[in-house]
């Protein structure tokens, strides 16, 4: 048989391993991201768990270290900007292959014509945010080392299928993959392999012939928890929970966050100061944010509240916050990075052990350096670019709680359900 299987659960999961690929053959990763999607508008750059959807697969592809070049094929300016920010090159596709009726194969064929140096193409789906580097490493190796012409990803599903009955054909249907008189238990049935649409790898020769799957073929089986494909808004909340547990957060993902630094103004508060009838100034905080701080503290993470304002109202607030949460309050002058690094030296910490939530240009350096960093939804453009996570909540309305939950989720070990 010319058809072969590869089970990802049985392969190596060393994400740092670089393949000894055949250097004469140029391996390109290509992510298709058209602006005029018929599903969710601009879904490829919509934030999923604080990261643009396309950012998840770009990060995994770059860290796999198996591609001589990595491209996003798009017809949209904003998608191009996001793709470059995350480290991909951009293939600006023509209008001829940007239509609703254009197939993926036609777009890839245009890419190949414009990049003749490419020998092997890995078409990575932007809508597969739980893809990890080791999946790509193992699958690309099947082409570069084991001699396959095309490899595509699948997962195992346990769905009983029935023949569809259309109008005028009568009421009867029949089972397609089971005997109804002897319905198997799930644990007694291996299920069926279905494409999960995470990636398709093919040689340029096959693509020139008009196929993505052909020649000596193989499938690459991915565990079900890493298989997700987003088609509509209903999928989004489910995908968000799944990616927080099984997504790839990068090579530098911290194993332990020992310290969270949190701006009071613009993160814990929404920046508004209200005046009472007698002229008293008041600032409010959200109890959910305080609960998030408490959750981290219970897990052993120290939380320090940061302020740089001499406003007496804010001073009274930070005193109350310190009493309520047990957090130390620090007043930082600019540049913040210098003072934060002094604090880290005293506590014998590295940046990868520090989480930081800020909201302004003065936070940019710390946001860039911290192991985990975040900004509220309503933050400045400079801070947003530097942060690793963008909260879906605004300042003073749950952003700190959301980031605390993100920290706890990202530090959880990823369980492979197949190996339980």
Tab-separated table of C-alpha atoms in Angstrom:
chain	number	residue	atom	x	y	z
A	1	UNK	CA	0.000	0.000	0.000
A	2	UNK	CA	1.160	3.551	-0.795
A	3	UNK	CA	-0.843	4.899	2.133
A	4	UNK	CA	0.777	5.254	5.551
A	5	UNK	CA	-0.271	6.482	8.964
A	6	UNK	CA	1.574	8.441	11.641
A	7	UNK	CA	0.180	8.802	15.140
A	8	UNK	CA	1.297	12.028	16.847
A	9	UNK	CA	0.715	10.529	20.295
A	10	UNK	CA	3.451	7.988	19.561
A	11	UNK	CA	6.003	10.449	18.165
A	12	UNK	CA	8.547	12.637	19.855
A	13	UNK	CA	7.194	15.826	21.428
A	14	UNK	CA	10.516	17.612	21.682
A	15	UNK	CA	9.594	21.011	20.317
A	16	UNK	CA	13.163	22.266	20.290
A	17	UNK	CA	14.440	19.567	17.932
A	18	UNK	CA	15.451	20.927	14.530
A	19	UNK	CA	15.146	18.487	11.670
A	20	UNK	CA	18.136	17.641	9.578
A	21	UNK	CA	16.135	18.508	6.481
A	22	UNK	CA	17.357	18.085	2.948
A	23	UNK	CA	18.725	21.555	2.357
A	24	UNK	CA	18.430	21.337	-1.444
A	25	UNK	CA	14.646	21.420	-1.046
A	26	UNK	CA	13.066	24.667	0.101
A	27	UNK	CA	10.215	24.001	2.550
A	28	UNK	CA	7.687	26.840	2.805
A	29	UNK	CA	4.826	27.223	5.253
A	30	UNK	CA	1.834	28.995	3.713
A	31	UNK	CA	-1.159	30.260	5.692
A	32	UNK	CA	-4.153	31.355	3.622
A	33	UNK	CA	-5.981	34.348	5.114
A	34	UNK	CA	-8.368	36.099	2.771
A	35	UNK	CA	-9.966	39.314	4.020
A	36	UNK	CA	-13.437	38.631	2.623
A	37	UNK	CA	-14.324	35.551	4.667
A	38	UNK	CA	-17.927	34.382	4.320
A	39	UNK	CA	-17.993	33.283	7.956
A	40	UNK	CA	-16.770	35.598	10.714
A	41	UNK	CA	-15.665	39.006	9.301
A	42	UNK	CA	-11.844	39.189	9.412
A	43	UNK	CA	-11.857	36.106	11.625
A	44	UNK	CA	-8.187	35.428	10.873
A	45	UNK	CA	-7.140	38.407	13.008
A	46	UNK	CA	-9.982	38.331	15.533
A	47	UNK	CA	-8.583	37.965	19.050
A	48	UNK	CA	-8.795	34.450	20.484
A	49	UNK	CA	-7.687	34.274	24.130
A	50	UNK	CA	-5.954	37.624	23.645
A	51	UNK	CA	-4.007	36.613	20.515
A	52	UNK	CA	-5.014	37.191	16.862
A	53	UNK	CA	-6.272	33.863	15.517
A	54	UNK	CA	-3.545	33.752	12.890
A	55	UNK	CA	-0.928	34.488	15.570
A	56	UNK	CA	-1.388	31.056	17.150
A	57	UNK	CA	-0.356	29.152	14.017
A	58	UNK	CA	2.363	31.635	13.023
A	59	UNK	CA	3.986	31.205	16.444
A	60	UNK	CA	3.822	27.407	16.226
A	61	UNK	CA	5.223	27.393	12.684
A	62	UNK	CA	8.133	29.710	13.509
A	63	UNK	CA	9.068	27.756	16.639
A	64	UNK	CA	8.966	24.444	14.735
A	65	UNK	CA	12.107	25.654	12.913
A	66	UNK	CA	11.386	23.416	9.899
A	67	UNK	CA	10.465	26.070	7.343
A	68	UNK	CA	12.914	27.898	5.117
A	69	UNK	CA	10.237	30.560	4.774
A	70	UNK	CA	6.835	31.208	6.341
A	71	UNK	CA	4.159	33.140	4.462
A	72	UNK	CA	0.675	34.493	4.956
A	73	UNK	CA	-1.236	34.769	1.693
A	74	UNK	CA	-3.760	37.601	1.909
A	75	UNK	CA	-5.521	40.379	0.025
A	76	UNK	CA	-6.149	42.559	3.089
A	77	UNK	CA	-4.001	45.382	4.522
A	78	UNK	CA	-4.788	44.733	8.195
A	79	UNK	CA	-4.159	40.990	7.905
A	80	UNK	CA	-0.831	41.834	6.244
A	81	UNK	CA	0.081	44.137	9.140
A	82	UNK	CA	-0.755	41.512	11.781
A	83	UNK	CA	1.056	38.754	9.881
A	84	UNK	CA	4.264	40.796	9.658
A	85	UNK	CA	4.019	41.767	13.331
A	86	UNK	CA	3.953	38.073	14.248
A	87	UNK	CA	6.965	37.309	12.058
A	88	UNK	CA	5.578	35.967	8.771
A	89	UNK	CA	6.307	37.123	5.233
A	90	UNK	CA	3.346	38.179	3.111
A	91	UNK	CA	2.261	36.902	-0.273
A	92	UNK	CA	-0.036	39.599	-1.570
A	93	UNK	CA	-2.387	37.497	-3.634
A	94	UNK	CA	-3.984	38.736	-6.843
A	95	UNK	CA	-7.665	39.571	-7.281
A	96	UNK	CA	-8.036	36.447	-9.447
A	97	UNK	CA	-7.404	34.166	-6.444
A	98	UNK	CA	-9.212	36.303	-3.857
A	99	UNK	CA	-12.771	35.465	-4.874
A	100	UNK	CA	-15.389	33.544	-2.898
A	101	UNK	CA	-15.127	30.793	-5.504
A	102	UNK	CA	-11.332	30.508	-5.421
A	103	UNK	CA	-9.998	27.197	-4.096
A	104	UNK	CA	-7.047	26.854	-1.730
A	105	UNK	CA	-5.203	24.955	-4.445
A	106	UNK	CA	-5.506	27.860	-6.914
A	107	UNK	CA	-4.069	30.296	-4.370
A	108	UNK	CA	-1.186	27.959	-3.554
A	109	UNK	CA	-0.472	27.465	-7.247
A	110	UNK	CA	-0.180	31.249	-7.663
A	111	UNK	CA	2.156	31.356	-4.647
A	112	UNK	CA	4.325	28.670	-6.252
A	113	UNK	CA	4.515	30.584	-9.537
A	114	UNK	CA	5.647	33.707	-7.666
A	115	UNK	CA	8.169	31.771	-5.543
A	116	UNK	CA	9.846	29.243	-7.858
A	117	UNK	CA	12.541	28.393	-5.293
A	118	UNK	CA	9.960	26.533	-3.167
A	119	UNK	CA	9.925	22.707	-3.430
A	120	UNK	CA	7.608	21.631	-0.594
A	121	UNK	CA	4.561	23.546	0.645
A	122	UNK	CA	2.875	23.105	3.994
A	123	UNK	CA	-0.559	24.737	3.852
A	124	UNK	CA	-1.330	25.577	7.494
A	125	UNK	CA	-4.924	26.455	8.345
A	126	UNK	CA	-5.271	29.756	10.216
A	127	UNK	CA	-8.351	28.363	11.988
A	128	UNK	CA	-6.395	25.661	13.885
A	129	UNK	CA	-5.128	27.493	16.989
A	130	UNK	CA	-4.167	24.351	18.954
A	131	UNK	CA	-1.446	23.383	16.492
A	132	UNK	CA	1.954	22.826	18.167
A	133	UNK	CA	5.486	22.909	16.728
A	134	UNK	CA	6.024	19.184	17.320
A	135	UNK	CA	3.050	18.356	15.071
A	136	UNK	CA	4.706	20.245	12.204
A	137	UNK	CA	8.166	18.867	12.948
A	138	UNK	CA	6.980	15.266	12.775
A	139	UNK	CA	4.758	15.773	9.729
A	140	UNK	CA	7.357	17.676	7.660
A	141	UNK	CA	9.897	14.964	8.469
A	142	UNK	CA	7.624	12.426	6.774
A	143	UNK	CA	8.166	14.286	3.496
A	144	UNK	CA	11.777	15.408	3.902
A	145	UNK	CA	13.128	12.194	5.446
A	146	UNK	CA	10.671	9.384	4.786
A	147	UNK	CA	9.955	10.081	1.144
A	148	UNK	CA	6.237	10.856	1.167
A	149	UNK	CA	4.849	13.199	-1.461
A	150	UNK	CA	1.882	14.435	0.574
A	151	UNK	CA	0.914	14.363	4.247
A	152	UNK	CA	-2.257	15.711	5.841
A	153	UNK	CA	-3.575	15.914	9.391
A	154	UNK	CA	-6.446	13.840	10.755
A	155	UNK	CA	-8.069	13.051	14.068
A	156	UNK	CA	-10.099	10.078	15.280
A	157	UNK	CA	-13.850	10.498	15.639
A	158	UNK	CA	-16.569	8.244	16.996
A	159	UNK	CA	-19.603	9.292	14.981
A	160	UNK	CA	-22.191	6.845	13.693
A	161	UNK	CA	-23.108	7.917	10.166
A	162	UNK	CA	-26.423	7.414	8.369
A	163	UNK	CA	-27.365	7.778	4.712
A	164	UNK	CA	-29.137	11.035	3.963
A	165	UNK	CA	-32.627	10.779	2.504
A	166	UNK	CA	-33.731	13.580	0.202
A	167	UNK	CA	-37.254	14.501	-0.780
A	168	UNK	CA	-38.905	12.067	-3.146
A	169	UNK	CA	-36.557	9.182	-2.328
A	170	UNK	CA	-38.697	7.673	0.405
A	171	UNK	CA	-38.445	7.670	4.206
A	172	UNK	CA	-35.934	4.852	4.636
A	173	UNK	CA	-32.325	5.365	5.580
A	174	UNK	CA	-29.529	2.953	6.391
A	175	UNK	CA	-26.450	2.886	8.595
A	176	UNK	CA	-23.181	3.582	6.840
A	177	UNK	CA	-20.603	2.517	9.409
A	178	UNK	CA	-22.365	0.323	11.981
A	179	UNK	CA	-24.730	-2.556	12.461
A	180	UNK	CA	-27.711	-1.084	14.373
A	181	UNK	CA	-28.455	-4.511	15.865
A	182	UNK	CA	-24.968	-4.642	17.365
A	183	UNK	CA	-24.132	-1.074	18.297
A	184	UNK	CA	-20.595	-1.066	19.702
A	185	UNK	CA	-19.578	0.733	22.864
A	186	UNK	CA	-17.212	3.643	22.261
A	187	UNK	CA	-14.339	1.828	23.978
A	188	UNK	CA	-14.871	-1.207	21.734
A	189	UNK	CA	-14.780	0.772	18.474
A	190	UNK	CA	-11.604	2.460	17.199
A	191	UNK	CA	-13.632	5.106	15.378
A	192	UNK	CA	-12.800	6.634	12.004
A	193	UNK	CA	-10.096	8.958	10.762
A	194	UNK	CA	-11.286	12.337	9.463
A	195	UNK	CA	-9.335	15.296	8.129
A	196	UNK	CA	-9.091	17.905	10.887
A	197	UNK	CA	-7.863	20.590	8.446
A	198	UNK	CA	-4.841	21.661	10.528
A	199	UNK	CA	-2.376	21.306	7.640
A	200	UNK	CA	-1.726	19.786	4.209
A	201	UNK	CA	1.830	19.166	3.012
A	202	UNK	CA	2.621	18.470	-0.644
A	203	UNK	CA	5.498	18.665	-3.066
A	204	UNK	CA	5.454	21.431	-5.670
A	205	UNK	CA	5.301	18.726	-8.351
A	206	UNK	CA	1.937	17.535	-7.016
A	207	UNK	CA	0.604	21.082	-6.763
A	208	UNK	CA	1.651	21.775	-10.351
A	209	UNK	CA	-0.324	18.665	-11.304
A	210	UNK	CA	-3.393	20.143	-9.612
A	211	UNK	CA	-3.619	18.111	-6.378
A	212	UNK	CA	-2.739	18.609	-2.699
A	213	UNK	CA	-3.091	14.914	-1.876
A	214	UNK	CA	-1.486	12.367	-4.152
A	215	UNK	CA	1.614	10.380	-4.955
A	216	UNK	CA	2.909	8.475	-1.953
A	217	UNK	CA	0.441	9.670	0.706
A	218	UNK	CA	0.371	9.573	4.479
A	219	UNK	CA	-1.922	10.869	7.157
A	220	UNK	CA	-0.679	12.374	10.415
A	221	UNK	CA	-2.988	11.597	13.326
A	222	UNK	CA	-3.355	14.351	15.923
A	223	UNK	CA	-4.933	13.786	19.356
A	224	UNK	CA	-8.479	15.108	19.487
A	225	UNK	CA	-7.705	17.842	22.013
A	226	UNK	CA	-5.452	19.592	19.484
A	227	UNK	CA	-8.017	19.366	16.690
A	228	UNK	CA	-10.232	22.393	16.356
A	229	UNK	CA	-11.533	24.271	13.344
A	230	UNK	CA	-13.404	27.543	13.776
A	231	UNK	CA	-16.229	28.159	11.309
A	232	UNK	CA	-18.613	30.536	13.061
A	233	UNK	CA	-19.150	32.712	16.125
A	234	UNK	CA	-20.748	29.843	18.023
A	235	UNK	CA	-17.409	28.000	17.932
A	236	UNK	CA	-15.508	30.953	19.394
A	237	UNK	CA	-16.200	30.526	23.168
A	238	UNK	CA	-15.496	26.794	22.902
A	239	UNK	CA	-12.276	27.442	20.980
A	240	UNK	CA	-11.178	30.021	23.541
A	241	UNK	CA	-11.478	27.559	26.426
A	242	UNK	CA	-9.750	24.839	24.423
A	243	UNK	CA	-6.832	27.005	23.340
A	244	UNK	CA	-6.242	28.197	26.908
A	245	UNK	CA	-5.758	24.569	27.905
A	246	UNK	CA	-4.169	23.020	24.820
A	247	UNK	CA	-2.794	25.949	22.796
A	248	UNK	CA	0.897	26.623	22.221
A	249	UNK	CA	2.135	29.649	24.163
A	250	UNK	CA	5.679	29.815	22.787
A	251	UNK	CA	9.160	28.579	23.600
A	252	UNK	CA	9.552	31.095	26.399
A	253	UNK	CA	6.350	30.196	28.197
A	254	UNK	CA	7.173	30.429	31.913
A	255	UNK	CA	6.862	27.346	34.079
A	256	UNK	CA	6.193	29.475	37.141
A	257	UNK	CA	5.026	33.051	37.672
A	258	UNK	CA	6.379	34.228	41.005
A	259	UNK	CA	5.426	37.882	40.727
A	260	UNK	CA	2.599	39.882	39.137
A	261	UNK	CA	3.093	43.619	38.715
A	262	UNK	CA	-0.209	45.436	38.208
A	263	UNK	CA	-0.835	49.083	37.397
A	264	UNK	CA	-3.534	50.559	39.605
A	265	UNK	CA	-4.482	53.482	37.363
A	266	UNK	CA	-5.727	52.246	33.995
A	267	UNK	CA	-5.791	48.547	34.935
A	268	UNK	CA	-7.469	48.143	38.330
A	269	UNK	CA	-9.333	51.422	37.788
A	270	UNK	CA	-10.921	52.710	34.596
A	271	UNK	CA	-9.189	56.070	34.929
A	272	UNK	CA	-12.321	57.914	35.989
A	273	UNK	CA	-12.501	60.034	39.133
A	274	UNK	CA	-16.021	60.944	40.238
A	275	UNK	CA	-16.932	63.992	42.316
A	276	UNK	CA	-19.507	63.932	45.103
A	277	UNK	CA	-21.829	66.894	45.848
A	278	UNK	CA	-19.465	68.162	48.529
A	279	UNK	CA	-16.439	67.932	46.228
A	280	UNK	CA	-14.942	64.624	47.430
A	281	UNK	CA	-13.106	62.626	44.772
A	282	UNK	CA	-13.888	58.930	44.451
A	283	UNK	CA	-12.300	56.070	42.523
A	284	UNK	CA	-13.845	52.609	42.242
A	285	UNK	CA	-12.441	49.127	41.597
A	286	UNK	CA	-14.154	45.934	40.497
A	287	UNK	CA	-14.529	43.182	43.089
A	288	UNK	CA	-13.896	40.578	40.369
A	289	UNK	CA	-10.432	42.048	39.810
A	290	UNK	CA	-9.672	41.771	43.512
A	291	UNK	CA	-10.867	38.167	43.475
A	292	UNK	CA	-8.464	37.465	40.604
A	293	UNK	CA	-5.562	38.823	42.642
A	294	UNK	CA	-6.588	36.605	45.551
A	295	UNK	CA	-6.653	33.546	43.249
A	296	UNK	CA	-3.056	34.164	42.218
A	297	UNK	CA	-1.922	34.766	45.782
A	298	UNK	CA	-3.425	31.435	46.842
A	299	UNK	CA	-1.285	29.752	44.186
A	300	UNK	CA	1.823	31.326	45.666
A	301	UNK	CA	2.253	34.296	43.316
A	302	UNK	CA	3.163	37.616	44.911
A	303	UNK	CA	1.214	40.602	43.597
A	304	UNK	CA	2.585	44.143	43.754
A	305	UNK	CA	0.431	47.133	42.831
A	306	UNK	CA	2.148	49.905	40.881
A	307	UNK	CA	1.398	53.611	40.972
A	308	UNK	CA	3.235	56.697	39.850
A	309	UNK	CA	0.641	59.319	40.685
A	310	UNK	CA	0.785	61.762	43.558
A	311	UNK	CA	-2.996	62.192	43.442
A	312	UNK	CA	-4.207	62.055	47.083
A	313	UNK	CA	-7.392	60.252	46.061
A	314	UNK	CA	-5.365	57.512	44.400
A	315	UNK	CA	-3.126	57.390	47.460
A	316	UNK	CA	-6.113	56.693	49.701
A	317	UNK	CA	-7.298	54.038	47.245
A	318	UNK	CA	-3.965	52.222	47.180
A	319	UNK	CA	-3.848	52.256	50.990
A	320	UNK	CA	-7.277	50.601	51.073
A	321	UNK	CA	-6.278	48.120	48.351
A	322	UNK	CA	-3.135	47.196	50.253
A	323	UNK	CA	-5.173	46.547	53.406
A	324	UNK	CA	-7.806	44.518	51.552
A	325	UNK	CA	-5.516	42.391	49.365
A	326	UNK	CA	-2.299	42.291	51.394
A	327	UNK	CA	-0.405	43.589	48.340
A	328	UNK	CA	2.595	45.873	48.587
A	329	UNK	CA	2.123	49.172	46.737
A	330	UNK	CA	5.120	50.589	44.882
A	331	UNK	CA	5.427	54.074	43.428
A	332	UNK	CA	7.557	53.877	40.282
A	333	UNK	CA	9.223	56.710	38.436
A	334	UNK	CA	10.167	56.586	34.788
A	335	UNK	CA	11.771	54.613	33.259
A	336	UNK	CA	9.842	51.813	34.966
A	337	UNK	CA	12.075	49.053	33.618
A	338	UNK	CA	15.056	50.251	35.692
A	339	UNK	CA	13.130	50.209	38.962
A	340	UNK	CA	11.422	46.909	38.187
A	341	UNK	CA	14.778	45.271	37.469
A	342	UNK	CA	16.112	46.564	40.799
A	343	UNK	CA	13.137	44.916	42.494
A	344	UNK	CA	13.725	41.681	40.558
A	345	UNK	CA	17.379	41.660	41.607
A	346	UNK	CA	16.358	41.998	45.256
A	347	UNK	CA	13.914	39.116	44.875
A	348	UNK	CA	16.316	37.060	42.709
A	349	UNK	CA	13.837	36.857	39.840
A	350	UNK	CA	14.204	36.626	36.068
A	351	UNK	CA	11.846	38.295	33.616
A	352	UNK	CA	10.366	34.925	32.631
A	353	UNK	CA	9.084	34.558	36.218
A	354	UNK	CA	7.333	37.938	36.133
A	355	UNK	CA	3.872	38.799	34.796
A	356	UNK	CA	2.995	42.405	34.041
A	357	UNK	CA	-0.249	44.199	33.248
A	358	UNK	CA	0.037	47.803	32.087
A	359	UNK	CA	-1.770	50.275	29.898
A	360	UNK	CA	0.486	53.061	28.674
A	361	UNK	CA	3.614	53.901	26.694
A	362	UNK	CA	5.643	53.934	29.928
A	363	UNK	CA	4.851	50.208	30.335
A	364	UNK	CA	6.082	49.117	26.904
A	365	UNK	CA	9.536	47.880	27.969
A	366	UNK	CA	8.180	45.877	30.888
A	367	UNK	CA	5.356	44.430	28.776
A	368	UNK	CA	7.887	43.280	26.177
A	369	UNK	CA	10.273	41.693	28.684
A	370	UNK	CA	7.867	39.969	31.072
A	371	UNK	CA	7.256	36.237	30.722
A	372	UNK	CA	3.524	36.936	30.534
A	373	UNK	CA	2.121	40.397	29.894
A	374	UNK	CA	-1.274	41.912	29.208
A	375	UNK	CA	-3.161	45.120	28.552
A	376	UNK	CA	-6.855	45.954	29.050
A	377	UNK	CA	-9.079	46.142	25.983
A	378	UNK	CA	-9.104	49.965	26.062
A	379	UNK	CA	-5.365	50.488	26.081
A	380	UNK	CA	-2.925	52.659	24.137
A	381	UNK	CA	-1.676	51.439	20.748
A	382	UNK	CA	1.969	51.300	21.877
A	383	UNK	CA	1.184	49.165	24.904
A	384	UNK	CA	-1.025	46.870	22.824
A	385	UNK	CA	1.781	46.107	20.372
A	386	UNK	CA	4.167	45.202	23.209
A	387	UNK	CA	1.792	42.967	25.186
A	388	UNK	CA	1.598	39.201	24.758
A	389	UNK	CA	-2.109	39.106	25.700
A	390	UNK	CA	-4.943	41.549	25.075
A	391	UNK	CA	-7.802	41.270	27.546
A	392	UNK	CA	-11.377	41.185	26.319
A	393	UNK	CA	-12.382	43.275	29.350
A	394	UNK	CA	-11.712	46.969	29.835
A	395	UNK	CA	-9.728	48.605	32.634
A	396	UNK	CA	-11.564	48.598	35.951
A	397	UNK	CA	-14.134	46.141	34.624
A	398	UNK	CA	-12.567	42.697	34.891
A	399	UNK	CA	-9.316	43.013	32.892
A	400	UNK	CA	-7.108	42.146	35.879
A	401	UNK	CA	-9.295	39.141	36.767
A	402	UNK	CA	-9.119	37.953	33.163
A	403	UNK	CA	-5.314	38.202	33.112
A	404	UNK	CA	-5.049	36.354	36.421
A	405	UNK	CA	-7.147	33.540	34.957
A	406	UNK	CA	-4.995	33.568	31.815
A	407	UNK	CA	-1.858	33.176	33.953
A	408	UNK	CA	-3.335	30.218	35.807
A	409	UNK	CA	-4.547	28.563	32.584
A	410	UNK	CA	-1.252	29.001	30.759
A	411	UNK	CA	0.729	27.455	33.623
A	412	UNK	CA	-1.425	24.341	33.761
A	413	UNK	CA	0.207	21.213	32.317
A	414	UNK	CA	-1.323	20.191	28.995
A	415	UNK	CA	-2.796	16.732	29.430
A	416	UNK	CA	-2.753	14.384	26.451
A	417	UNK	CA	-6.109	12.646	26.745
A	418	UNK	CA	-4.967	9.711	24.591
A	419	UNK	CA	-2.280	8.780	27.085
A	420	UNK	CA	-4.470	8.864	30.188
